PDB file of C-alpha atoms in Angstrom:
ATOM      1  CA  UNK S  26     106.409  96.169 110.871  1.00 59.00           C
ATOM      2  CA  UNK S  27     103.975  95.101 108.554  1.00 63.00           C
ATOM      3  CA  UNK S  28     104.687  92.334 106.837  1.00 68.00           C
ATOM      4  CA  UNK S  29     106.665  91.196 104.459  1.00 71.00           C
ATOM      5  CA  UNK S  30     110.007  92.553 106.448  1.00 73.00           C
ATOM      6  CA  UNK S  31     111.758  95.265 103.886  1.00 76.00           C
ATOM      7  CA  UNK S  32     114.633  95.666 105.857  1.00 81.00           C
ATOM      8  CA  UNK S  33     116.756  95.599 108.860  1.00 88.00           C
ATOM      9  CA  UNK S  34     118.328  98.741 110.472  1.00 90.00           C
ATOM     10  CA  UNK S  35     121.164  98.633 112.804  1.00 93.00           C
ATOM     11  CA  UNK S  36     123.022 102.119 114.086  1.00 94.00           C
ATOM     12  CA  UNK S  37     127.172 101.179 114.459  1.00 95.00           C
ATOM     13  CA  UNK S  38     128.916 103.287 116.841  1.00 95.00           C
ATOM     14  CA  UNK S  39     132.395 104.549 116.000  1.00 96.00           C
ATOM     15  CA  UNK S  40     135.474 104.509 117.961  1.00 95.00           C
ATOM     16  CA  UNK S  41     135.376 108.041 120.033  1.00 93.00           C
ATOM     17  CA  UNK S  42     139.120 107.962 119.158  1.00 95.00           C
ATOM     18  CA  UNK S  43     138.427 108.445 115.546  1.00 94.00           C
ATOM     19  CA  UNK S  44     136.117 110.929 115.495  1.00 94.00           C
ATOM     20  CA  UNK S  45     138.174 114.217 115.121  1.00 93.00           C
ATOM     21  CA  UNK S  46     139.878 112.959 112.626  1.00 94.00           C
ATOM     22  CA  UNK S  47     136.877 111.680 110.320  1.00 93.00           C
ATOM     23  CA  UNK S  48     134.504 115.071 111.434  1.00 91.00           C
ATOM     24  CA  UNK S  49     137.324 117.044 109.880  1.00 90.00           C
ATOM     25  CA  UNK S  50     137.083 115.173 106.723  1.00 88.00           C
ATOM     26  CA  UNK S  51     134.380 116.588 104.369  1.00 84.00           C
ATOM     27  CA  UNK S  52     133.624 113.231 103.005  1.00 91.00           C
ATOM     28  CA  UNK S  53     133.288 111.807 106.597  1.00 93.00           C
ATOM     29  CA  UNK S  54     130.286 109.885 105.782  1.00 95.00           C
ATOM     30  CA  UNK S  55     131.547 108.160 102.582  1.00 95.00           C
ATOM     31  CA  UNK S  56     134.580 107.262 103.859  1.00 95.00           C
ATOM     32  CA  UNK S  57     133.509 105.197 106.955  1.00 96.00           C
ATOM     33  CA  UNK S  58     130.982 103.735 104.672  1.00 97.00           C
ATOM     34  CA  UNK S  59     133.748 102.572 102.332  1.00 96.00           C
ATOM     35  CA  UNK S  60     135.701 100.795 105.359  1.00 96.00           C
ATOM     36  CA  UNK S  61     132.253  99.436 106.601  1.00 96.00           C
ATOM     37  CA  UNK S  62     131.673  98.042 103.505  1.00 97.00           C
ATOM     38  CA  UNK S  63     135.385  96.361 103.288  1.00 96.00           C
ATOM     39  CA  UNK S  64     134.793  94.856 106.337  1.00 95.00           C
ATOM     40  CA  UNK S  65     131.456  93.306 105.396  1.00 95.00           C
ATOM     41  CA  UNK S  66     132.523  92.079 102.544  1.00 95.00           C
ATOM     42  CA  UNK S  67     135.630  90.170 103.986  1.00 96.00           C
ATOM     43  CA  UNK S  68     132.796  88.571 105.850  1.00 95.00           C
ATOM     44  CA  UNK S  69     129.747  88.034 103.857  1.00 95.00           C
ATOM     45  CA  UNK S  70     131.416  87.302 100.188  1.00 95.00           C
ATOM     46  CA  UNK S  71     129.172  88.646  97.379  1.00 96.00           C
ATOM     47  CA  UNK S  72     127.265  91.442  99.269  1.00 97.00           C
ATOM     48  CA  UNK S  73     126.447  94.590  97.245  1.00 97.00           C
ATOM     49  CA  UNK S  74     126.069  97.606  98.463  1.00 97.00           C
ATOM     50  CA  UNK S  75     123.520 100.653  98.259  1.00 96.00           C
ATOM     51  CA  UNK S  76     124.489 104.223  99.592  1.00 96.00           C
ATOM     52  CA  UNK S  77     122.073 105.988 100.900  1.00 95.00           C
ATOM     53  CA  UNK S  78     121.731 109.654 103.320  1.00 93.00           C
ATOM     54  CA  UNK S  79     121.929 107.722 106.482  1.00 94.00           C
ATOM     55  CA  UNK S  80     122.794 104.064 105.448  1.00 95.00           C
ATOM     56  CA  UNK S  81     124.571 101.489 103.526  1.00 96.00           C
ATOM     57  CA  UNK S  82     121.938  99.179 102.257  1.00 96.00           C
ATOM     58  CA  UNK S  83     123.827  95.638 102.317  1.00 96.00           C
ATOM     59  CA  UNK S  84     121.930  93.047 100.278  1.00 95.00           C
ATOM     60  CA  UNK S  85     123.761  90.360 101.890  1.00 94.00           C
ATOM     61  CA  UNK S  86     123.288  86.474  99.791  1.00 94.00           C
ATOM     62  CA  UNK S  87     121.463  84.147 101.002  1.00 91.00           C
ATOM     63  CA  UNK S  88     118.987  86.495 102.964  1.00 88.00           C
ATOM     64  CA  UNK S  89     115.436  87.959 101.873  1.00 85.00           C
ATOM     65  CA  UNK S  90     116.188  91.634 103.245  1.00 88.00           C
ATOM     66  CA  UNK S  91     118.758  94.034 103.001  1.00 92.00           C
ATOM     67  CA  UNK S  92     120.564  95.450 106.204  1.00 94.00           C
ATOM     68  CA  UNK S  93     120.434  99.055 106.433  1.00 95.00           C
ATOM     69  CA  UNK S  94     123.769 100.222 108.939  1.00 96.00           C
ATOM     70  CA  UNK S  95     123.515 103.936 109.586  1.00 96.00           C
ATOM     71  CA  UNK S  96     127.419 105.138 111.064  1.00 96.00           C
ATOM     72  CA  UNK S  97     127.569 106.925 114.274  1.00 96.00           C
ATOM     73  CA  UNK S  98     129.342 108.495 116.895  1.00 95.00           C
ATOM     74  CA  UNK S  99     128.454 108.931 120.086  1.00 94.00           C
ATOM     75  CA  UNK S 100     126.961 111.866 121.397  1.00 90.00           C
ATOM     76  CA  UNK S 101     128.103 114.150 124.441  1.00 84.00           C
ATOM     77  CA  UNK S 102     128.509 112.615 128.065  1.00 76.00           C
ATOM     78  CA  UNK S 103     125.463 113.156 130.004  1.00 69.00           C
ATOM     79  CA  UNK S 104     122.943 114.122 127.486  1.00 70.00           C
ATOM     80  CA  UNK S 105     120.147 111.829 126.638  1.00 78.00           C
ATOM     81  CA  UNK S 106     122.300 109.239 124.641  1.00 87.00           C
ATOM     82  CA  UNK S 107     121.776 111.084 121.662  1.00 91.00           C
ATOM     83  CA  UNK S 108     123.814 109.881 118.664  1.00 93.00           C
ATOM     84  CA  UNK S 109     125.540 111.745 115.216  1.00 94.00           C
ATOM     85  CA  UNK S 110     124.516 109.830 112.571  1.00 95.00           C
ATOM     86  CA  UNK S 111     126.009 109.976 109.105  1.00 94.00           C
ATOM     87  CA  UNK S 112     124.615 112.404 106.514  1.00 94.00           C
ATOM     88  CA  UNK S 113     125.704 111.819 103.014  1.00 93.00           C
ATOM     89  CA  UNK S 114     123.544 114.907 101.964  1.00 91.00           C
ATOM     90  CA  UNK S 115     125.398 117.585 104.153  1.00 85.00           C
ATOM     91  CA  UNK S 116     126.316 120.626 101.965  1.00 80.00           C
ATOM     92  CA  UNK S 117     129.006 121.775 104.881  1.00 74.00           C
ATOM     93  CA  UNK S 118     131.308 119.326 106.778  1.00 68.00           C
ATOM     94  CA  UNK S 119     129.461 120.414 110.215  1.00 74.00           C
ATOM     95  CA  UNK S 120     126.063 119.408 108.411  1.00 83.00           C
ATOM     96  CA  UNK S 121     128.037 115.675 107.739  1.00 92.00           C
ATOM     97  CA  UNK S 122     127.029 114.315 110.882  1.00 94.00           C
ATOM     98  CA  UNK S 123     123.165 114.645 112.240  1.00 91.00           C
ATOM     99  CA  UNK S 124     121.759 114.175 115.630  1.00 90.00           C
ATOM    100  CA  UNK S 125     119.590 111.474 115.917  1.00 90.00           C
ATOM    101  CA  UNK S 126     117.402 110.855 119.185  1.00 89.00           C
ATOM    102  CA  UNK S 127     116.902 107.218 118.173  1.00 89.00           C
ATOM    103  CA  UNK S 128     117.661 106.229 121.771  1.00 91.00           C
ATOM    104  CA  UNK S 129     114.917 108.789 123.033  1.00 93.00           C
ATOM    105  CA  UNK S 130     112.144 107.439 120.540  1.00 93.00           C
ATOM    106  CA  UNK S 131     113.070 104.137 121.729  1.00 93.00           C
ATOM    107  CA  UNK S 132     112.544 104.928 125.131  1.00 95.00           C
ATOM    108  CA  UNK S 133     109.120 106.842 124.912  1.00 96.00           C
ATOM    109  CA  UNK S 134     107.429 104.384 123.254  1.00 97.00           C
ATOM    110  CA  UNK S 135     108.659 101.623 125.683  1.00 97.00           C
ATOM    111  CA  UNK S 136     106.979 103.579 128.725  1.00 98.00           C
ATOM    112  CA  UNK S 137     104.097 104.140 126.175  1.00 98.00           C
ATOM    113  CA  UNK S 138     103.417 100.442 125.927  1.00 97.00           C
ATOM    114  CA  UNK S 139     104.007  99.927 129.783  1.00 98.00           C
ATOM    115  CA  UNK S 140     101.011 102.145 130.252  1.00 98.00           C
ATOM    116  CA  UNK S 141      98.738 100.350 127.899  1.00 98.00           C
ATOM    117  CA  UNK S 142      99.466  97.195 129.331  1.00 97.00           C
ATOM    118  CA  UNK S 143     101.768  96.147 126.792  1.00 97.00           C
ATOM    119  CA  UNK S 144      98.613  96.958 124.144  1.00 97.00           C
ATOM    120  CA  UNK S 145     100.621  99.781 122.120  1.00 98.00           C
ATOM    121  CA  UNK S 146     102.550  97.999 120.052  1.00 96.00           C
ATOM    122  CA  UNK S 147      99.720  95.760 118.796  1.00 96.00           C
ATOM    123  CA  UNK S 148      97.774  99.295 118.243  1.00 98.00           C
ATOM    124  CA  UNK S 149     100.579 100.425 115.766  1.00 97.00           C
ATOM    125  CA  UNK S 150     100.425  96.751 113.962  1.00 95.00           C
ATOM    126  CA  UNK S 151      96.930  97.181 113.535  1.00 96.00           C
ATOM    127  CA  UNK S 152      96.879 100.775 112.003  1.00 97.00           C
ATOM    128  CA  UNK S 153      99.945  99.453 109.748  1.00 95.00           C
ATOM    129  CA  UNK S 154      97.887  97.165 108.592  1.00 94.00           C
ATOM    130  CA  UNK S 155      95.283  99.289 107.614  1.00 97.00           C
ATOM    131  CA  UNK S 156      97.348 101.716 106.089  1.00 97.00           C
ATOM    132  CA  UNK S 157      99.070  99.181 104.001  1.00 94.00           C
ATOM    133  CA  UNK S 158      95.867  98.298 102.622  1.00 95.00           C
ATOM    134  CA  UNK S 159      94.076 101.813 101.920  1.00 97.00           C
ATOM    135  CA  UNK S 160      97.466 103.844 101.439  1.00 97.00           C
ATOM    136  CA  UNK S 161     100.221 101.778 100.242  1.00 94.00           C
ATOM    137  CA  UNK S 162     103.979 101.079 101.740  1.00 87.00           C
ATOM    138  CA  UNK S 163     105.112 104.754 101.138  1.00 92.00           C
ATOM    139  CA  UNK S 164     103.098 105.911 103.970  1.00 95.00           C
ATOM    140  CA  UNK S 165     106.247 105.001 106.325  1.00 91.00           C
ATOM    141  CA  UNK S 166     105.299 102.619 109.726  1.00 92.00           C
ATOM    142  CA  UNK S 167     106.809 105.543 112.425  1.00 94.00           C
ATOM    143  CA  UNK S 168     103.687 107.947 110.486  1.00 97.00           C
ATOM    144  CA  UNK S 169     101.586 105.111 111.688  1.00 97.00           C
ATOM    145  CA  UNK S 170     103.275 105.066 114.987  1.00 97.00           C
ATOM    146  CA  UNK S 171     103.362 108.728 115.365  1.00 98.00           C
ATOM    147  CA  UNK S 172      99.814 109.258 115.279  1.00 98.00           C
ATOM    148  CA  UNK S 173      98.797 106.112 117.409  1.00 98.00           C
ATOM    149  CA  UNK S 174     100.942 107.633 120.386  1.00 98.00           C
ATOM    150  CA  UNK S 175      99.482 110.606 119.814  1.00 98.00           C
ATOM    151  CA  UNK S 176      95.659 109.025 120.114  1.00 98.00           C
ATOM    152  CA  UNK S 177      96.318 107.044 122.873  1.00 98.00           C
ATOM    153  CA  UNK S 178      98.037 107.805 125.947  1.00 98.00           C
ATOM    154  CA  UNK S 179      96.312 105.438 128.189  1.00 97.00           C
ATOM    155  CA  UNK S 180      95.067 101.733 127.796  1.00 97.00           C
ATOM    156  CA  UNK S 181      91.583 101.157 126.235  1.00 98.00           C
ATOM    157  CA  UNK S 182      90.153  98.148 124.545  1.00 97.00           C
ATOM    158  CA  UNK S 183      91.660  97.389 121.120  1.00 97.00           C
ATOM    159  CA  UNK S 184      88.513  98.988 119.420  1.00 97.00           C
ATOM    160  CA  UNK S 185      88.422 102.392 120.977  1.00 97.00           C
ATOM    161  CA  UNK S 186      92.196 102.255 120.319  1.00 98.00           C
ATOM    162  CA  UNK S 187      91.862 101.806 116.410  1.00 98.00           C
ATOM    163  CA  UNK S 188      88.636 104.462 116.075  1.00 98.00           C
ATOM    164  CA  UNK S 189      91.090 106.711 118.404  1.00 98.00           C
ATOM    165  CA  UNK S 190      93.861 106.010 115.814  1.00 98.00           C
ATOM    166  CA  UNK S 191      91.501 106.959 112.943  1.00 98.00           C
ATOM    167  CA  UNK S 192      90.741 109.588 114.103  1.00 98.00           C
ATOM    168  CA  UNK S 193      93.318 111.161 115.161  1.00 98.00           C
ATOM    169  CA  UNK S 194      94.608 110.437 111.395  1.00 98.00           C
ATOM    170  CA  UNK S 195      91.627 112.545 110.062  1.00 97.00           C
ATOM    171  CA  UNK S 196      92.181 115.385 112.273  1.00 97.00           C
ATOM    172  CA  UNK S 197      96.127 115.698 112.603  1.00 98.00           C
ATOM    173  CA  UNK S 198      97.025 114.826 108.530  1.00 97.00           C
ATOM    174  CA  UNK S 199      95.330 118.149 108.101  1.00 96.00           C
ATOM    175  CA  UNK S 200      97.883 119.967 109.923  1.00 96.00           C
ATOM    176  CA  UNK S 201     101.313 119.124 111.369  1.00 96.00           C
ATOM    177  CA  UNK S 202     102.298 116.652 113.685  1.00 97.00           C
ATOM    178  CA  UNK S 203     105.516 115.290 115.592  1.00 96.00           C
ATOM    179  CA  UNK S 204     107.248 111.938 116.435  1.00 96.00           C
ATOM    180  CA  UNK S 205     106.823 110.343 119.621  1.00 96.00           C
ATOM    181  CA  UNK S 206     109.438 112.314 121.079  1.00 94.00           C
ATOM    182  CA  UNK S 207     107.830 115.709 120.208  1.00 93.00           C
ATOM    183  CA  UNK S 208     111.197 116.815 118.883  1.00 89.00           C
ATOM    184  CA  UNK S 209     110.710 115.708 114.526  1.00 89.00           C
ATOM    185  CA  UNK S 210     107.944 117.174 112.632  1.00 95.00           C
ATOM    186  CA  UNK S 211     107.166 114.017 110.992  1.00 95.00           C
ATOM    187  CA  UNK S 212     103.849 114.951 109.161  1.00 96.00           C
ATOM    188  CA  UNK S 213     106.070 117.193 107.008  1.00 95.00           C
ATOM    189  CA  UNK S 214     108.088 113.945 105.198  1.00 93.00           C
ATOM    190  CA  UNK S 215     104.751 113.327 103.416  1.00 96.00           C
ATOM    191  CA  UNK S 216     104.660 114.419  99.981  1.00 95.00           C
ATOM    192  CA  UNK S 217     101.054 116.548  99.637  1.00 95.00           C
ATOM    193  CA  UNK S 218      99.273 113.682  96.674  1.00 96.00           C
ATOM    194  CA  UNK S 219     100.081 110.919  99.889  1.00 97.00           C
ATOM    195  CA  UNK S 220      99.411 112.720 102.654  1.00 97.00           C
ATOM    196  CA  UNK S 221      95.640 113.529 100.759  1.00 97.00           C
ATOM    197  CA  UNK S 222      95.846 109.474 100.078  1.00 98.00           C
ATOM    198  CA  UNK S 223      96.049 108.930 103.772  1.00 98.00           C
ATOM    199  CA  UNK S 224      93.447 111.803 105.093  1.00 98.00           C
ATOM    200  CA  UNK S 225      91.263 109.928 103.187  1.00 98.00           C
ATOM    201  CA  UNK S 226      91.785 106.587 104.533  1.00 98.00           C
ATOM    202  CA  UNK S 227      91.845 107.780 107.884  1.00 98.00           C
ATOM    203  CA  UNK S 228      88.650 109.711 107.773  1.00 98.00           C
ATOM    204  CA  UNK S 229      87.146 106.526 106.185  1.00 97.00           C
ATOM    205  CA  UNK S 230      88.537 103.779 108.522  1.00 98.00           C
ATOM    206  CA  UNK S 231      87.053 106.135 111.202  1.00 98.00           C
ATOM    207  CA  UNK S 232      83.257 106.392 110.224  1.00 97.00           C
ATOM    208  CA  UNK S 233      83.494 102.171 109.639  1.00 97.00           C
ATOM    209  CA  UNK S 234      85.352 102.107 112.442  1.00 97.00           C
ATOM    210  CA  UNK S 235      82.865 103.734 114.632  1.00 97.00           C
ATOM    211  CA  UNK S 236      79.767 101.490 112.934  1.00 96.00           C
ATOM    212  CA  UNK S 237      81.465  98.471 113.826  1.00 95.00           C
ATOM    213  CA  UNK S 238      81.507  99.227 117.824  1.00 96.00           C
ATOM    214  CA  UNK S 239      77.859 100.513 117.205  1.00 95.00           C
ATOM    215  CA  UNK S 240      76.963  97.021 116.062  1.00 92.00           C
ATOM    216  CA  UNK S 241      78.966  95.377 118.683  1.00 93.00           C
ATOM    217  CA  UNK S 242      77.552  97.634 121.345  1.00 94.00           C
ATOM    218  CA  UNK S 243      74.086  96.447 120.414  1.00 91.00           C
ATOM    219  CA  UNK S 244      74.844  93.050 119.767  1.00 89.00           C
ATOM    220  CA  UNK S 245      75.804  92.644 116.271  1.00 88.00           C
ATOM    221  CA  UNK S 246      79.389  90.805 116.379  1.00 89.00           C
ATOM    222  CA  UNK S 247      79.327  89.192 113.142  1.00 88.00           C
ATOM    223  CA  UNK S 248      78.472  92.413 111.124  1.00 89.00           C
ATOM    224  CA  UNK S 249      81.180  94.479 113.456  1.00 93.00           C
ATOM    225  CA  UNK S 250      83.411  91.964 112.575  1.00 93.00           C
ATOM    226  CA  UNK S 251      82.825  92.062 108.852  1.00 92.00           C
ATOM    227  CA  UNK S 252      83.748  95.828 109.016  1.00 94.00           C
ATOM    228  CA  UNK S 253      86.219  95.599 110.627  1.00 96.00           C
ATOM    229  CA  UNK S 254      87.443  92.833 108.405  1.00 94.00           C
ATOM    230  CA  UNK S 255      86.350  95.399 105.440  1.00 94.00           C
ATOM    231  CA  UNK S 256      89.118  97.942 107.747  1.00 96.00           C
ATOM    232  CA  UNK S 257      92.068  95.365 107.989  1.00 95.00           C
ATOM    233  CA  UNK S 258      92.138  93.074 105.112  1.00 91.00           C
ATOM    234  CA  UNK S 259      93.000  89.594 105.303  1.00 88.00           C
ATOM    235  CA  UNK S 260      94.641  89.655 108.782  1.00 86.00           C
ATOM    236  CA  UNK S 261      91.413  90.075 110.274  1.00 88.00           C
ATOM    237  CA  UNK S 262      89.066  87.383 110.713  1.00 85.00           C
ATOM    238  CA  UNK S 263      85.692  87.506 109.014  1.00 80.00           C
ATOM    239  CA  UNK S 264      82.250  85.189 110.224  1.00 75.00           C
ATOM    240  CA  UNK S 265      81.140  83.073 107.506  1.00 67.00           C
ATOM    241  CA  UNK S 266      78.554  85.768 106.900  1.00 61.00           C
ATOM    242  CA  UNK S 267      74.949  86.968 106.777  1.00 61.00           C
ATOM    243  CA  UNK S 268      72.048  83.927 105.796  1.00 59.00           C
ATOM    244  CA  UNK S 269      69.431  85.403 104.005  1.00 61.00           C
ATOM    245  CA  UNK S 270      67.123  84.160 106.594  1.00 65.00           C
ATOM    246  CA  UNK S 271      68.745  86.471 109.207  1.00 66.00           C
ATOM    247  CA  UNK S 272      68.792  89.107 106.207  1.00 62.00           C
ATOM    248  CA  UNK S 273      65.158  88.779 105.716  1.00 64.00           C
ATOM    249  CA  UNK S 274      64.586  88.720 109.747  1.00 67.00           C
ATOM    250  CA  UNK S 275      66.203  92.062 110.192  1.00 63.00           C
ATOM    251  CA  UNK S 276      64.879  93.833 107.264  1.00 61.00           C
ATOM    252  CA  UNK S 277      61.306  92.827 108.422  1.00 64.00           C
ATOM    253  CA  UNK S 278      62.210  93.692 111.639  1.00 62.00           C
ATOM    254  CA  UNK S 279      61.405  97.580 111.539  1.00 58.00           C
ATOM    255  CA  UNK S 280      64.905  98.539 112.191  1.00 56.00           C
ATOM    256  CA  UNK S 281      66.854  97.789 109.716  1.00 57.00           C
ATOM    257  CA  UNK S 282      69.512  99.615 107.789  1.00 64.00           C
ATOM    258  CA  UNK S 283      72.728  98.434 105.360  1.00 64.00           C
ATOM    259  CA  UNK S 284      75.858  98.616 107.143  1.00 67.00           C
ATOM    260  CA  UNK S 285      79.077  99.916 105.028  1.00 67.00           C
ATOM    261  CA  UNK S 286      79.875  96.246 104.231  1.00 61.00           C
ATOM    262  CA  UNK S 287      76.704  95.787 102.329  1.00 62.00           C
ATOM    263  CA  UNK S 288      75.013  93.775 105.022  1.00 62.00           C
ATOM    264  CA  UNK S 289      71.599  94.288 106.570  1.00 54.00           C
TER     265      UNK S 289
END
């Protein structure tokens, strides 16, 4: 995730032997929550504790991040290893405990990387990067992740992989969109003022995006590089930059234009 780490998640199973009894209850969720948090506590002296829909938030002393532990049980023999998560929000006790294909996301995006040669993963860093810089840490990392799977399905060099990325962001936050899995309609957790923030950024990061690999196709490293610095922020190297010499060389050149940097 992009840094500095917010948090760690961590999905406890429950005994199987427990689970008709606490299913039946219609505070399920709260209840294991309260004996999680007993037994965390007898543990790790002085942690305090945030409720949450899914978790307990445990801000545990001594540590920089909070541990986010989301209940479960199980889910049925022979399905996908699907698990029931808790759901503090359920307005009926069948609602109390909500299927989660955690296990399934997990496993997509591990055959994902596999075919991009183990490149995938450093795709979605890069595109969380720009996004925390043009759209701010509410646009959640698995948006990010989301619409890198769905841009690239097969290994390409790191470039075409962020303009593919860009794009894809400037067609699909339009519309709707899914998880990894094809099962969550992710693009509909956006609230409408972010998910404009983002369209913009996207569309944006694309048209630099593309001028960069124009300069770098014709030779023009340092100024690709300075866009794509412009893209990524402080994680991304920049060249020490243009000399007015070579400014003056390429204006007087007959060719010249000003790239979206500034620089001729």
């Amino acid at each position: 995730m992009h840094a500095p780490l917010h948090d760690v998640d961590k999905v406890v199973l429950l005994p199987a032997s427990q689970e008709a009894t606490i299913r039946a209850r219609f505070d399920g969720p709260d209840f294991v929550m309260g004996t999680l948090e007993l037994a965390i506590i007898r543990r790790y002296q002085g942690t305090t504790f945030e409720r949450k829909k899914h978790v307990i938030q445990c801000s545990i002393p001594g540590y920089g991040f909070p541990l986010d532990i989301a209940p479960a049980f199980e889910g049925p023999a022979g399905g996908n290893g699907d698990v029931f998560i808790a759901n503090r929000e359920a307005t009926a006790p069948d609602g109390a405990w909500e299927r989660s294909n955690t296990r399934e996301l997990m496993r997509v995006v591990a055959a994902r990387n596999a075919v991009t040669l183990g490149r995938f993963i450093h795709w979605v860093r890069m595109g969380k990067e720009m996004a925390a810089r043009w759209i701010g840490s509410e646009f959640a990392g698995m948006q990010t992740e989301s619409l890198c799977y769905a841009a690239n399905p097969t290994h390409v060099d790191d470039a075409t992989a962020c303009l593919r990325l860009f794009e894809a962001g400037a067609q699909l936050l339009s519309g709707d969109y899914s998880d990894p899995t094809g099962i969550q309609v992710i693009s509909r957790r956006l609230a409408p003022g972010l998910k404009a923030l983002a369209l913009d950024a996207f569309r944006r990061c694309a048209g630099q995006a593309r001028e960069a690999r124009a300069l770098a196709s014709a030779g023009d490293h340092d100024n690709a590089c300075v866009i794509w610095h412009s893209i990524f922020g402080e994680t991304f190297p920049t060249p020490d930059g243009q000399s007015v010499h070579d400014a003056f060389a390429t204006s007087f050149a007959g060719a010249a234009s000003i790239t979206s940097a500034g620089l001729v």
